[in-house]
Short mmCIF file of C-alpha atoms and ligand atoms in Angstrom, two decimals:
data_model
loop_
_atom_site.label_atom_id
_atom_site.label_comp_id
_atom_site.label_asym_id
_atom_site.label_seq_id
_atom_site.Cartn_x
_atom_site.Cartn_y
_atom_site.Cartn_z
CA MET A 137 117.97 181.14 140.89
CA SER A 138 114.81 180.46 139.11
CA LEU A 139 113.26 178.25 141.41
CA SER A 140 114.38 179.52 144.87
CA GLY A 141 111.36 179.34 147.06
CA LYS A 142 109.32 176.63 145.33
CA VAL A 143 108.85 173.39 146.24
CA ALA A 144 108.41 170.35 143.78
CA ILE A 145 107.43 166.77 144.03
CA VAL A 146 108.87 164.20 141.67
CA THR A 147 107.44 160.53 141.79
CA GLY A 148 109.65 157.62 141.02
CA SER A 149 113.02 159.81 141.58
CA GLY A 150 115.11 157.36 143.22
CA ARG A 151 116.78 156.69 139.88
CA GLY A 152 116.79 157.44 136.19
CA LEU A 153 114.95 160.39 134.55
CA GLY A 154 113.21 161.12 137.72
CA LEU A 155 116.27 161.64 140.05
CA ALA A 156 117.67 163.84 136.91
CA TYR A 157 114.54 165.77 137.04
CA ALA A 158 114.90 166.18 141.36
CA ARG A 159 118.32 167.28 140.89
CA GLU A 160 117.78 169.90 138.13
CA LEU A 161 115.03 171.08 140.07
CA ALA A 162 117.06 171.31 143.29
CA ARG A 163 119.90 172.89 141.40
CA GLN A 164 117.51 175.77 140.28
CA GLY A 165 116.61 176.50 143.66
CA ALA A 166 113.64 173.88 144.70
CA ALA A 167 113.07 171.90 147.66
CA VAL A 168 112.18 168.64 146.34
CA VAL A 169 110.05 165.52 147.94
CA ILE A 170 111.82 162.52 146.22
CA ASN A 171 109.55 159.41 146.02
CA ASP A 172 110.15 155.93 145.00
CA VAL A 173 109.33 152.12 145.93
CA ASP A 174 112.98 151.88 146.31
CA ALA A 175 113.93 153.06 150.00
CA ASP A 176 117.65 152.88 149.41
CA VAL A 177 117.85 154.89 145.89
CA ALA A 178 115.34 157.20 147.56
CA ALA A 179 117.71 157.69 150.42
CA GLU A 180 120.38 157.97 148.09
CA ALA A 181 118.71 160.55 145.86
CA VAL A 182 118.41 162.84 148.91
CA ARG A 183 122.02 162.54 149.83
CA THR A 184 123.15 163.21 146.46
CA ILE A 185 120.97 166.47 146.21
CA GLU A 186 121.95 167.48 149.89
CA ALA A 187 125.59 167.26 148.72
CA ASP A 188 125.09 169.52 145.91
CA GLY A 189 123.87 172.10 148.33
CA GLY A 190 119.96 171.31 147.85
CA LYS A 191 116.99 170.45 149.88
CA ALA A 192 115.55 167.30 149.71
CA ALA A 193 113.07 165.02 151.73
CA ALA A 194 112.14 161.42 150.76
CA VAL A 195 108.56 159.57 150.86
CA VAL A 196 108.70 155.99 150.24
CA ALA A 197 105.72 154.58 148.51
CA PRO A 198 104.00 153.39 145.42
CA VAL A 199 102.02 155.87 143.82
CA GLY A 200 98.71 154.71 142.16
CA SER A 201 96.26 155.06 144.76
CA THR A 202 94.73 158.04 146.22
CA GLU A 203 96.31 157.59 149.79
CA VAL A 204 99.82 158.00 148.44
CA ALA A 205 99.07 160.87 146.69
CA LYS A 206 97.76 162.67 149.68
CA GLN A 207 100.68 161.49 151.57
CA LEU A 208 103.09 163.01 148.81
CA VAL A 209 101.09 166.36 149.06
CA GLN A 210 101.07 166.55 152.98
CA ALA A 211 104.91 165.63 153.20
CA ALA A 212 105.82 168.64 150.83
CA VAL A 213 103.65 170.98 153.04
CA ALA A 214 105.07 169.49 156.51
CA GLU A 215 108.54 169.47 155.29
CA TYR A 216 108.61 172.66 153.08
CA GLY A 217 105.60 174.59 154.02
CA ARG A 218 103.87 174.57 150.40
CA LEU A 219 103.82 172.83 147.10
CA ASP A 220 104.15 174.64 143.61
CA VAL A 221 105.36 171.56 141.22
CA LEU A 222 104.49 168.30 140.67
CA VAL A 223 106.15 165.83 138.10
CA THR A 224 104.14 162.58 138.03
CA ASN A 225 107.26 160.55 136.26
CA ALA A 226 107.06 156.93 138.15
CA GLY A 227 106.50 154.09 135.81
CA ILE A 228 107.11 150.53 135.17
CA LEU A 229 106.86 148.09 132.06
CA ARG A 230 105.22 144.78 131.77
CA ASP A 231 106.12 144.54 127.87
CA LYS A 232 104.23 141.66 126.09
CA SER A 233 102.76 141.54 122.57
CA LEU A 234 98.56 141.37 122.86
CA LEU A 235 97.86 137.82 123.08
CA LYS A 236 100.40 137.24 125.82
CA MET A 237 99.46 140.20 127.94
CA THR A 238 97.88 139.42 131.05
CA ASP A 239 95.19 141.59 132.75
CA GLU A 240 97.80 141.79 135.72
CA ASP A 241 100.16 143.08 133.18
CA PHE A 242 97.75 145.69 132.03
CA ASP A 243 96.50 146.90 135.11
CA ALA A 244 99.97 147.05 136.80
CA VAL A 245 101.09 149.47 134.13
CA ILE A 246 97.74 151.35 133.93
CA ASN A 247 97.82 151.64 137.77
CA VAL A 248 101.30 153.43 138.42
CA HIS A 249 101.43 155.62 135.09
CA LEU A 250 97.70 156.40 134.66
CA ARG A 251 96.11 156.21 138.11
CA GLY A 252 99.28 157.06 139.62
CA THR A 253 99.18 160.29 137.33
CA PHE A 254 95.44 161.19 137.89
CA THR A 255 95.57 160.76 141.63
CA CYS A 256 98.69 162.81 142.37
CA VAL A 257 97.53 165.47 139.94
CA ARG A 258 94.01 165.73 141.59
CA GLU A 259 95.58 166.09 145.12
CA ALA A 260 98.13 168.94 143.85
CA PHE A 261 95.34 170.72 141.96
CA ALA A 262 93.24 170.86 144.96
CA TYR A 263 95.97 172.08 146.79
CA PHE A 264 97.15 174.95 144.21
CA LYS A 265 93.24 175.86 144.09
CA GLU A 266 92.70 175.87 148.03
CA ASN A 267 95.72 178.19 148.20
CA GLY A 268 95.73 180.52 145.14
CA ILE A 269 99.06 178.83 143.85
CA ALA A 270 99.63 179.22 140.10
CA GLY A 271 101.53 175.74 140.05
CA ARG A 272 102.56 173.48 137.60
CA ILE A 273 101.87 170.16 136.60
CA ILE A 274 104.32 168.35 134.44
CA THR A 275 103.28 164.61 133.38
CA ILE A 276 105.65 162.59 131.66
CA GLY A 277 104.33 160.64 128.25
CA SER A 278 106.35 158.63 125.77
CA PRO A 279 107.00 158.32 121.97
CA THR A 280 104.96 154.91 122.79
CA GLY A 281 101.79 156.75 123.53
CA GLN A 282 102.22 159.04 120.58
CA ARG A 283 102.90 156.51 117.98
CA GLY A 284 102.03 153.06 119.42
CA ASN A 285 104.71 150.60 119.78
CA PHE A 286 104.86 146.71 119.50
CA GLY A 287 104.60 144.86 122.68
CA GLN A 288 103.30 147.82 124.37
CA SER A 289 99.42 147.84 124.63
CA ASN A 290 99.17 148.67 128.32
CA TYR A 291 101.83 151.30 128.18
CA ALA A 292 100.81 153.08 125.07
CA ALA A 293 97.22 153.02 126.64
CA ALA A 294 98.93 154.74 129.93
CA LYS A 295 100.82 157.10 128.05
CA ALA A 296 98.19 158.19 125.53
CA GLY A 297 95.98 158.62 128.26
CA ILE A 298 98.23 160.91 130.22
CA VAL A 299 98.40 163.08 127.38
CA GLY A 300 94.82 162.86 126.97
CA MET A 301 94.39 164.07 130.42
CA VAL A 302 96.80 166.92 130.11
CA ARG A 303 94.75 168.47 127.19
CA THR A 304 91.79 168.54 129.64
CA TRP A 305 93.58 169.64 132.76
CA ALA A 306 94.63 172.45 130.42
CA LEU A 307 91.31 173.68 130.23
CA GLU A 308 90.22 173.12 133.67
CA MET A 309 93.10 174.68 135.42
CA LYS A 310 93.60 177.97 132.98
CA LYS A 311 91.03 179.84 135.50
CA ALA A 312 93.48 179.07 138.69
CA GLY A 313 96.49 179.99 136.43
CA VAL A 314 97.98 176.23 136.93
CA THR A 315 99.57 174.84 134.03
CA ALA A 316 99.59 171.38 132.72
CA ASN A 317 101.99 169.76 130.39
CA ALA A 318 103.39 166.37 129.35
CA VAL A 319 107.19 165.83 128.59
CA ILE A 320 107.87 163.29 125.99
CA PRO A 321 111.78 161.80 127.24
CA VAL A 322 114.01 159.81 125.41
CA ALA A 323 116.95 158.76 127.26
CA ALA A 324 119.53 156.11 128.34
CA THR A 325 118.39 154.57 132.18
CA ALA A 326 117.34 151.16 133.16
CA MET A 327 114.07 151.20 131.43
CA THR A 328 116.18 151.55 128.04
CA LYS A 329 119.76 150.39 128.54
CA THR A 330 118.98 146.47 127.79
CA VAL A 331 117.57 147.55 124.26
CA PRO A 332 120.22 146.24 121.75
CA TYR A 333 119.39 148.87 119.13
CA PHE A 334 121.01 151.53 122.01
CA GLN A 335 124.16 149.33 123.18
CA LYS A 336 126.77 151.40 121.56
CA ALA A 337 125.34 154.74 122.76
CA VAL A 338 124.90 153.08 126.32
CA GLU A 339 128.46 151.90 126.41
CA ALA A 340 129.73 155.53 125.18
CA ASP A 341 127.87 157.05 128.12
CA GLU A 342 129.19 154.46 130.81
CA ARG A 343 132.46 155.00 129.51
CA GLY A 344 131.82 158.62 130.30
CA GLU A 345 132.18 159.82 126.66
CA ALA A 346 129.65 161.60 124.25
CA MET A 347 127.23 159.25 122.77
CA PRO A 348 127.63 159.24 118.85
CA ALA A 349 125.93 161.81 116.98
CA PHE A 350 123.85 159.38 115.26
CA PHE A 351 121.97 158.66 118.64
CA ARG A 352 122.14 162.08 120.16
CA HIS A 353 120.95 163.94 117.11
CA GLY A 354 119.25 161.38 114.80
CA LEU A 355 117.15 160.01 117.11
CA GLY A 356 116.69 162.32 119.99
CA PHE A 357 118.58 159.66 122.52
CA GLY A 358 120.72 160.99 125.11
CA THR A 359 121.38 161.19 128.66
CA ALA A 360 118.63 161.45 131.56
CA ASP A 361 120.25 164.98 132.18
CA ASP A 362 119.51 165.96 128.59
CA VAL A 363 115.66 165.96 129.59
CA SER A 364 115.75 167.99 132.81
CA GLY A 365 116.37 171.20 131.80
CA LEU A 366 112.84 171.18 130.00
CA VAL A 367 111.49 169.85 133.21
CA ALA A 368 112.91 172.69 135.01
CA PHE A 369 111.93 175.57 132.60
CA LEU A 370 108.04 174.16 132.74
CA ALA A 371 108.33 174.39 136.29
CA SER A 372 109.46 178.12 136.11
CA ASP A 373 107.66 181.59 135.85
CA GLU A 374 109.14 181.53 132.46
CA ALA A 375 106.87 178.74 131.29
CA ALA A 376 103.71 180.39 132.46
CA GLY A 377 102.01 181.07 129.40
CA ILE A 378 102.75 176.94 128.20
CA THR A 379 99.74 174.58 128.91
CA GLY A 380 98.42 171.58 127.41
CA GLN A 381 101.23 170.59 125.24
CA ALA A 382 103.33 167.52 124.69
CA ILE A 383 106.97 168.24 124.32
CA GLY A 384 109.71 165.94 123.39
CA ALA A 385 113.23 166.15 124.88
CA GLY A 386 116.30 163.71 124.42
CA GLY A 387 119.80 164.07 123.36
CA ASP A 388 120.06 167.16 121.16
CA ARG A 389 116.48 166.96 120.05
CA LEU A 390 113.69 169.35 121.41
CA GLN A 391 110.33 168.84 119.60
CA LEU A 392 106.69 169.90 119.70
CA TRP A 393 104.31 167.41 119.31
CA THR A 394 101.02 168.12 117.37
CA HIS A 395 97.60 167.11 118.86
CA PRO A 396 95.36 164.87 116.68
CA GLU A 397 93.60 166.91 114.48
CA ALA A 398 91.19 165.42 111.33
CA ALA A 399 93.64 164.64 108.64
CA ALA A 400 90.65 164.51 106.04
CA THR A 401 86.81 165.58 106.46
CA GLU A 402 84.23 164.72 103.66
CA TYR A 403 80.55 165.20 104.04
CA ARG A 404 77.49 163.65 102.88
CA GLU A 405 74.01 164.68 103.07
CA GLY A 406 71.94 162.41 105.32
CA GLY A 407 75.22 160.69 106.67
CA TRP A 408 77.56 157.75 105.67
CA ARG A 409 75.63 154.69 105.18
CA TYR A 410 77.44 151.38 104.98
CA GLU A 411 76.98 151.40 101.29
CA ASP A 412 78.38 154.80 100.86
CA LEU A 413 81.70 153.78 102.75
CA VAL A 414 82.36 150.77 100.68
CA GLU A 415 81.93 152.83 97.65
CA LYS A 416 83.79 156.06 98.88
CA PHE A 417 86.05 155.52 101.75
CA GLY A 418 88.81 154.12 99.57
CA PRO A 419 88.55 156.84 96.70
CA LEU A 420 88.52 159.54 99.66
CA PHE A 421 90.66 158.52 102.55
CA GLY A 422 92.90 155.32 101.12
CA GLY A 423 95.73 157.78 100.45
CA LYS A 424 95.46 159.66 103.35
CA LEU A 425 95.75 156.69 105.97
CA GLN A 426 98.01 157.67 109.02
CA SER A 427 101.11 155.77 109.98
CA VAL A 428 101.56 154.06 113.06
CA GLY A 429 105.03 153.48 115.19
CA GLU A 430 108.06 155.32 115.35
CA GLU A 431 110.43 155.27 112.62
CA PHE A 432 114.11 154.12 113.22
CA LEU A 433 116.91 154.60 111.23
CA PRO A 434 118.71 151.81 110.06
CA LEU A 435 122.09 151.75 112.36
CA PRO A 436 125.27 152.11 110.79
CA GLU A 437 128.01 149.06 110.38
CA GLU A 438 130.04 150.64 113.44
CA LEU A 439 127.02 151.23 115.69
CA GLN A 440 125.64 147.80 115.12
CA PRO A 441 125.40 145.88 118.64
CA GLU A 442 127.86 143.32 119.26
CA GLU A 443 126.79 139.65 119.73
CA GLN A 444 123.17 140.56 118.83
CA PRO A 445 121.66 139.58 115.63
CA ALA A 446 122.01 142.74 113.04
CA THR A 447 118.88 144.97 114.33
CA THR A 448 117.23 147.64 112.50
CA ALA A 449 115.03 148.48 114.74
CA PRO A 450 114.50 148.50 118.73
CA ALA A 451 112.58 145.92 120.26
CA LYS A 452 111.34 147.90 122.94
CA VAL A 453 111.47 151.82 124.08
CA GLY A 454 109.94 153.58 126.85
N1 NAD B 272 113.78 155.99 129.51
C1 NAD B 272 113.35 156.69 128.48
O1 NAD B 272 113.66 156.40 127.30
C2 NAD B 272 111.72 157.13 128.39
C3 NAD B 272 110.99 157.21 127.22
C4 NAD B 272 109.81 157.53 127.48
C5 NAD B 272 109.25 157.53 128.67
N2 NAD B 272 109.90 157.55 129.82
C6 NAD B 272 109.16 157.50 131.20
O2 NAD B 272 109.69 158.21 131.85
C7 NAD B 272 109.52 158.01 133.39
C8 NAD B 272 110.93 157.45 134.15
O3 NAD B 272 111.49 156.40 133.22
P1 NAD B 272 112.81 156.01 133.25
O4 NAD B 272 113.66 155.44 132.30
O5 NAD B 272 113.66 156.85 134.43
O6 NAD B 272 112.55 154.44 134.45
P2 NAD B 272 113.49 153.81 135.39
O7 NAD B 272 112.89 152.40 135.55
O8 NAD B 272 115.18 154.03 135.31
O9 NAD B 272 112.92 154.59 136.79
C9 NAD B 272 111.74 154.50 137.43
C10 NAD B 272 111.46 154.79 138.94
O10 NAD B 272 110.09 154.93 139.10
C11 NAD B 272 110.25 153.95 140.56
N3 NAD B 272 108.92 153.29 140.48
C12 NAD B 272 108.25 152.49 139.89
N4 NAD B 272 107.03 152.20 140.40
C13 NAD B 272 106.71 152.97 141.18
C14 NAD B 272 105.76 153.35 142.07
N5 NAD B 272 104.47 152.99 142.17
N6 NAD B 272 105.47 154.65 142.80
C15 NAD B 272 106.95 155.22 142.89
N7 NAD B 272 107.93 154.91 141.98
C16 NAD B 272 107.66 154.29 141.46
C17 NAD B 272 111.48 152.82 140.22
O11 NAD B 272 111.84 152.24 141.55
C18 NAD B 272 112.15 153.56 139.51
O12 NAD B 272 113.22 154.12 140.61
C19 NAD B 272 108.86 156.62 133.03
O13 NAD B 272 107.58 157.25 133.26
C20 NAD B 272 108.93 156.01 131.86
O14 NAD B 272 107.62 155.43 130.97
C21 NAD B 272 111.28 157.15 129.75
#
């Protein structure tokens, strides 16, 4: 198996996408450290992987702090003798529009996603460097971090920040042969199941049926298992040359995201004074201003959610 002999940590892997990543890494031969704040789902995840013939151990702790990051790396080494792969997947939402968002809402999301990714990656990279391991860092972004989304200031900041760190880490980790990438997933999980726009897709999945092509193909919205292959691939030796990338996966869709680049460049000797901008900004850049938010196709009649006002776009998407 492609990952046999390797050891992986997946944060927030008691359920949802993290569980799918952990199961796929185990299926490919890796021993996996499961992490979650919920002890019951963490224990169940270990049982599931063991029942599939894999190896897993659980660490129940909230990622965010350096202490928990250290605890995770130490657990991998204590249980399985080494660490090769870190997937920083743990996450929460505290969605509110800007004026309703409290400091606590902001800090909670930043702490789990952004700080949790930073502290765990710092510990894992220190371990990789010290032990000469060409390890793999797989972080998790979001379409919201790439494009923005109504009601998600905290989450957009965290997810865009994660991709920003990945581009920096690709530079800093290159010499050690360690890769750092961001996966941009979309899938039916506890985080997205309640969005009315996706109701018909989620119901089909719960009945054990394939989700309609409109969702799987058109929107790249499918099951957590649709994303897990990409995580296992990035963890493998086959992906040694792939670093600093943001790669989207969901349903039938796989996407390579661009990094921000200047969309237009103009020069003025002596620099751009206020008066120059008043005169020239519109003519030079007015037609080139960048769009924000994700574009969602209008739902066909038969895929409209029931008992909800007709909706053409999801209110919130992870
Ligand atoms: N579902 C999607 O479509 C989607 C889209 C884009 C990004 N994401 C991202 O994917 C990741 C997983 O999302 P999901 O949809 O599976 O969510 P989920 O809510 O189903 O699962 C998240 C898991 O993380 C755990 N968790 C929360 N805080 C934690 C902490 N501090 N330490 C350890 N574990 C913690 C939760 O208990 C839960 O088991 C998140 O980072 C999310 O932002 C999801």
